[in-house]
């Protein structure tokens, strides 16, 4: 039931772009994206809802393909502050069970 | 609001001892989650509550683990007896159900780093 993320890790230079994917074997109701810096708690980035509504408050975009049961997070013109581990979290219905993928470690180098 | 508050931040205990982790969710939030994070297993959902009622505890690894939420402002996760393999960071998170769905963000506490020796 855990969503699968890819890649597991990515190294970028400042200014480069990255895409992180999240896929599920079950139909998704919504997808959350979080970023966790080393030694800190995960912090919310974005929610994508079934039907296309998107909520977020950073300059990072995402897509949600309901038919393919996939979501992708797009980081463009990466900054050093983007470094961290990115998690997708999924809901399979309107209930409250929030399950996270295994994470994607992103390192942005100068 | 001070956010989700967890205590203690760090706990070192000997194998066989009882450990109690505490969580105060954000006021007004009606969902509370307990997660365990390790390098090997990532961020695992252990149990979650809705309006103080446990909804799904299928992620609780063994009977040694138990969780309670006696009121809307307090929850505990207890491990008795503790074992070295329980060493991990335990996060509590809370969220609010709105507009007919859980479509708002989960706020995480700073976590409790548990070491069982």
PDB file of N, CA and C in Angstrom, chain B residues 27-81:
ATOM      1  N   UNK B  27      -4.293  22.945  18.585  1.00  0.00           N
ATOM      2  CA  UNK B  27      -5.656  23.124  19.077  1.00  0.00           C
ATOM      3  C   UNK B  27      -6.652  23.190  17.911  1.00  0.00           C
ATOM      4  N   UNK B  28      -7.721  22.401  18.036  1.00  0.00           N
ATOM      5  CA  UNK B  28      -8.748  22.404  16.996  1.00  0.00           C
ATOM      6  C   UNK B  28      -8.576  21.329  15.943  1.00  0.00           C
ATOM      7  N   UNK B  29      -7.401  20.742  15.875  1.00  0.00           N
ATOM      8  CA  UNK B  29      -7.183  19.654  14.915  1.00  0.00           C
ATOM      9  C   UNK B  29      -7.871  18.388  15.412  1.00  0.00           C
ATOM     10  N   UNK B  30      -8.448  17.650  14.454  1.00  0.00           N
ATOM     11  CA  UNK B  30      -9.211  16.478  14.846  1.00  0.00           C
ATOM     12  C   UNK B  30      -8.588  15.151  14.425  1.00  0.00           C
ATOM     13  N   UNK B  31      -7.436  15.213  13.732  1.00  0.00           N
ATOM     14  CA  UNK B  31      -6.713  13.996  13.395  1.00  0.00           C
ATOM     15  C   UNK B  31      -5.336  14.049  14.045  1.00  0.00           C
ATOM     16  N   UNK B  32      -4.911  12.915  14.577  1.00  0.00           N
ATOM     17  CA  UNK B  32      -3.577  12.817  15.151  1.00  0.00           C
ATOM     18  C   UNK B  32      -2.932  11.532  14.671  1.00  0.00           C
ATOM     19  N   UNK B  33      -1.676  11.659  14.237  1.00  0.00           N
ATOM     20  CA  UNK B  33      -0.935  10.528  13.676  1.00  0.00           C
ATOM     21  C   UNK B  33       0.337  10.289  14.488  1.00  0.00           C
ATOM     22  N   UNK B  34       0.697   9.022  14.624  1.00  0.00           N
ATOM     23  CA  UNK B  34       2.016   8.655  15.151  1.00  0.00           C
ATOM     24  C   UNK B  34       2.785   7.939  14.044  1.00  0.00           C
ATOM     25  N   UNK B  35       4.011   8.436  13.771  1.00  0.00           N
ATOM     26  CA  UNK B  35       4.880   7.829  12.775  1.00  0.00           C
ATOM     27  C   UNK B  35       6.195   7.436  13.428  1.00  0.00           C
ATOM     28  N   UNK B  36       6.829   6.424  12.858  1.00  0.00           N
ATOM     29  CA  UNK B  36       8.178   6.026  13.262  1.00  0.00           C
ATOM     30  C   UNK B  36       9.079   6.143  12.044  1.00  0.00           C
ATOM     31  N   UNK B  37      10.261   6.741  12.211  1.00  0.00           N
ATOM     32  CA  UNK B  37      11.177   6.915  11.095  1.00  0.00           C
ATOM     33  C   UNK B  37      12.506   6.246  11.375  1.00  0.00           C
ATOM     34  N   UNK B  38      12.904   5.375  10.477  1.00  0.00           N
ATOM     35  CA  UNK B  38      14.214   4.744  10.519  1.00  0.00           C
ATOM     36  C   UNK B  38      14.812   4.791   9.120  1.00  0.00           C
ATOM     37  N   UNK B  39      16.115   4.597   9.030  1.00  0.00           N
ATOM     38  CA  UNK B  39      16.759   4.592   7.721  1.00  0.00           C
ATOM     39  C   UNK B  39      16.233   3.446   6.866  1.00  0.00           C
ATOM     40  N   UNK B  40      16.028   2.310   7.493  1.00  0.00           N
ATOM     41  CA  UNK B  40      15.638   1.118   6.735  1.00  0.00           C
ATOM     42  C   UNK B  40      14.191   1.173   6.275  1.00  0.00           C
ATOM     43  N   UNK B  41      13.304   1.649   7.109  1.00  0.00           N
ATOM     44  CA  UNK B  41      11.870   1.523   6.843  1.00  0.00           C
ATOM     45  C   UNK B  41      11.195   2.848   6.491  1.00  0.00           C
ATOM     46  N   UNK B  42      11.964   3.947   6.567  1.00  0.00           N
ATOM     47  CA  UNK B  42      11.380   5.238   6.208  1.00  0.00           C
ATOM     48  C   UNK B  42      10.397   5.727   7.254  1.00  0.00           C
ATOM     49  N   UNK B  43       9.358   6.410   6.781  1.00  0.00           N
ATOM     50  CA  UNK B  43       8.360   7.034   7.652  1.00  0.00           C
ATOM     51  C   UNK B  43       7.133   6.116   7.687  1.00  0.00           C
ATOM     52  N   UNK B  44       7.014   5.358   8.767  1.00  0.00           N
ATOM     53  CA  UNK B  44       5.926   4.388   8.889  1.00  0.00           C
ATOM     54  C   UNK B  44       4.791   4.950   9.737  1.00  0.00           C
ATOM     55  N   UNK B  45       3.565   4.798   9.272  1.00  0.00           N
ATOM     56  CA  UNK B  45       2.406   5.171  10.072  1.00  0.00           C
ATOM     57  C   UNK B  45       2.126   4.051  11.073  1.00  0.00           C
ATOM     58  N   UNK B  46       2.116   4.415  12.348  1.00  0.00           N
ATOM     59  CA  UNK B  46       1.851   3.420  13.386  1.00  0.00           C
ATOM     60  C   UNK B  46       0.368   3.342  13.715  1.00  0.00           C
ATOM     61  N   UNK B  47      -0.228   4.510  13.957  1.00  0.00           N
ATOM     62  CA  UNK B  47      -1.629   4.574  14.366  1.00  0.00           C
ATOM     63  C   UNK B  47      -2.126   5.985  14.119  1.00  0.00           C
ATOM     64  N   UNK B  48      -3.447   6.125  13.869  1.00  0.00           N
ATOM     65  CA  UNK B  48      -3.983   7.467  13.831  1.00  0.00           C
ATOM     66  C   UNK B  48      -5.347   7.523  14.510  1.00  0.00           C
ATOM     67  N   UNK B  49      -5.658   8.685  15.021  1.00  0.00           N
ATOM     68  CA  UNK B  49      -6.886   8.954  15.767  1.00  0.00           C
ATOM     69  C   UNK B  49      -7.715  10.007  15.029  1.00  0.00           C
ATOM     70  N   UNK B  50      -9.019   9.892  15.177  1.00  0.00           N
ATOM     71  CA  UNK B  50      -9.938  10.927  14.732  1.00  0.00           C
ATOM     72  C   UNK B  50     -10.848  11.260  15.908  1.00  0.00           C
ATOM     73  N   UNK B  51     -10.859  12.522  16.290  1.00  0.00           N
ATOM     74  CA  UNK B  51     -11.660  12.932  17.457  1.00  0.00           C
ATOM     75  C   UNK B  51     -11.409  12.026  18.666  1.00  0.00           C
ATOM     76  N   UNK B  52     -10.131  11.772  18.919  1.00  0.00           N
ATOM     77  CA  UNK B  52      -9.648  11.022  20.077  1.00  0.00           C
ATOM     78  C   UNK B  52      -9.886   9.512  19.981  1.00  0.00           C
ATOM     79  N   UNK B  53     -10.486   9.053  18.909  1.00  0.00           N
ATOM     80  CA  UNK B  53     -10.783   7.627  18.763  1.00  0.00           C
ATOM     81  C   UNK B  53      -9.760   6.983  17.833  1.00  0.00           C
ATOM     82  N   UNK B  54      -9.126   5.877  18.244  1.00  0.00           N
ATOM     83  CA  UNK B  54      -8.187   5.203  17.336  1.00  0.00           C
ATOM     84  C   UNK B  54      -8.928   4.610  16.145  1.00  0.00           C
ATOM     85  N   UNK B  55      -8.467   4.961  14.934  1.00  0.00           N
ATOM     86  CA  UNK B  55      -9.146   4.518  13.725  1.00  0.00           C
ATOM     87  C   UNK B  55      -8.425   3.329  13.088  1.00  0.00           C
ATOM     88  N   UNK B  56      -7.125   3.398  13.038  1.00  0.00           N
ATOM     89  CA  UNK B  56      -6.364   2.340  12.386  1.00  0.00           C
ATOM     90  C   UNK B  56      -5.034   2.165  13.117  1.00  0.00           C
ATOM     91  N   UNK B  57      -4.857   1.023  13.735  1.00  0.00           N
ATOM     92  CA  UNK B  57      -3.596   0.737  14.439  1.00  0.00           C
ATOM     93  C   UNK B  57      -2.847  -0.411  13.770  1.00  0.00           C
ATOM     94  N   UNK B  58      -3.140  -0.645  12.511  1.00  0.00           N
ATOM     95  CA  UNK B  58      -2.521  -1.778  11.820  1.00  0.00           C
ATOM     96  C   UNK B  58      -1.012  -1.623  11.653  1.00  0.00           C
ATOM     97  N   UNK B  59      -0.512  -0.415  11.814  1.00  0.00           N
ATOM     98  CA  UNK B  59       0.921  -0.203  11.704  1.00  0.00           C
ATOM     99  C   UNK B  59       1.693  -0.402  12.995  1.00  0.00           C
ATOM    100  N   UNK B  60       0.995  -0.607  14.074  1.00  0.00           N
ATOM    101  CA  UNK B  60       1.677  -0.845  15.355  1.00  0.00           C
ATOM    102  C   UNK B  60       2.392  -2.187  15.252  1.00  0.00           C
ATOM    103  N   UNK B  61       3.705  -2.189  15.448  1.00  0.00           N
ATOM    104  CA  UNK B  61       4.488  -3.388  15.134  1.00  0.00           C
ATOM    105  C   UNK B  61       4.198  -4.588  16.024  1.00  0.00           C
ATOM    106  N   UNK B  62       3.977  -4.366  17.288  1.00  0.00           N
ATOM    107  CA  UNK B  62       3.774  -5.497  18.193  1.00  0.00           C
ATOM    108  C   UNK B  62       2.896  -5.058  19.347  1.00  0.00           C
ATOM    109  N   UNK B  63       2.491  -6.044  20.127  1.00  0.00           N
ATOM    110  CA  UNK B  63       1.679  -5.733  21.313  1.00  0.00           C
ATOM    111  C   UNK B  63       2.442  -4.916  22.339  1.00  0.00           C
ATOM    112  N   UNK B  64       3.725  -4.826  22.176  1.00  0.00           N
ATOM    113  CA  UNK B  64       4.515  -4.014  23.117  1.00  0.00           C
ATOM    114  C   UNK B  64       4.218  -2.527  22.947  1.00  0.00           C
ATOM    115  N   UNK B  65       3.633  -2.181  21.801  1.00  0.00           N
ATOM    116  CA  UNK B  65       3.319  -0.798  21.507  1.00  0.00           C
ATOM    117  C   UNK B  65       1.833  -0.545  21.797  1.00  0.00           C
ATOM    118  N   UNK B  66       1.568   0.596  22.435  1.00  0.00           N
ATOM    119  CA  UNK B  66       0.187   1.005  22.654  1.00  0.00           C
ATOM    120  C   UNK B  66       0.103   2.517  22.581  1.00  0.00           C
ATOM    121  N   UNK B  67      -1.037   3.029  22.177  1.00  0.00           N
ATOM    122  CA  UNK B  67      -1.236   4.473  22.067  1.00  0.00           C
ATOM    123  C   UNK B  67      -2.606   4.833  22.613  1.00  0.00           C
ATOM    124  N   UNK B  68      -2.658   5.998  23.213  1.00  0.00           N
ATOM    125  CA  UNK B  68      -3.917   6.495  23.768  1.00  0.00           C
ATOM    126  C   UNK B  68      -4.078   7.965  23.436  1.00  0.00           C
ATOM    127  N   UNK B  69      -5.326   8.392  23.439  1.00  0.00           N
ATOM    128  CA  UNK B  69      -5.615   9.819  23.283  1.00  0.00           C
ATOM    129  C   UNK B  69      -6.781  10.125  24.213  1.00  0.00           C
ATOM    130  N   UNK B  70      -6.484  10.401  25.472  1.00  0.00           N
ATOM    131  CA  UNK B  70      -7.542  10.589  26.462  1.00  0.00           C
ATOM    132  C   UNK B  70      -8.384  11.843  26.246  1.00  0.00           C
ATOM    133  N   UNK B  71      -7.812  12.838  25.551  1.00  0.00           N
ATOM    134  CA  UNK B  71      -8.574  14.049  25.226  1.00  0.00           C
ATOM    135  C   UNK B  71      -7.998  14.683  23.973  1.00  0.00           C
ATOM    136  N   UNK B  72      -8.616  15.742  23.525  1.00  0.00           N
ATOM    137  CA  UNK B  72      -8.239  16.347  22.241  1.00  0.00           C
ATOM    138  C   UNK B  72      -6.874  17.019  22.271  1.00  0.00           C
ATOM    139  N   UNK B  73      -6.293  17.197  23.427  1.00  0.00           N
ATOM    140  CA  UNK B  73      -5.040  17.939  23.500  1.00  0.00           C
ATOM    141  C   UNK B  73      -3.857  17.104  23.952  1.00  0.00           C
ATOM    142  N   UNK B  74      -4.018  15.767  23.987  1.00  0.00           N
ATOM    143  CA  UNK B  74      -2.928  14.964  24.505  1.00  0.00           C
ATOM    144  C   UNK B  74      -2.998  13.530  23.996  1.00  0.00           C
ATOM    145  N   UNK B  75      -1.827  13.021  23.602  1.00  0.00           N
ATOM    146  CA  UNK B  75      -1.738  11.624  23.199  1.00  0.00           C
ATOM    147  C   UNK B  75      -0.423  11.042  23.691  1.00  0.00           C
ATOM    148  N   UNK B  76      -0.420   9.741  23.933  1.00  0.00           N
ATOM    149  CA  UNK B  76       0.803   9.054  24.340  1.00  0.00           C
ATOM    150  C   UNK B  76       1.030   7.832  23.490  1.00  0.00           C
ATOM    151  N   UNK B  77       2.293   7.518  23.282  1.00  0.00           N
ATOM    152  CA  UNK B  77       2.715   6.269  22.644  1.00  0.00           C
ATOM    153  C   UNK B  77       3.627   5.569  23.644  1.00  0.00           C
ATOM    154  N   UNK B  78       3.254   4.359  24.019  1.00  0.00           N
ATOM    155  CA  UNK B  78       3.997   3.640  25.050  1.00  0.00           C
ATOM    156  C   UNK B  78       4.604   2.382  24.465  1.00  0.00           C
ATOM    157  N   UNK B  79       5.822   2.107  24.872  1.00  0.00           N
ATOM    158  CA  UNK B  79       6.499   0.873  24.472  1.00  0.00           C
ATOM    159  C   UNK B  79       6.907   0.148  25.762  1.00  0.00           C
ATOM    160  N   UNK B  80       6.411  -1.063  25.919  1.00  0.00           N
ATOM    161  CA  UNK B  80       6.684  -1.814  27.130  1.00  0.00           C
ATOM    162  C   UNK B  80       6.665  -3.314  26.841  1.00  0.00           C
ATOM    163  N   UNK B  81       7.786  -4.018  26.966  1.00  0.00           N
ATOM    164  CA  UNK B  81       9.122  -3.517  27.266  1.00  0.00           C
ATOM    165  C   UNK B  81       9.824  -3.053  25.998  1.00  0.00           C
TER     166      UNK B  81
END
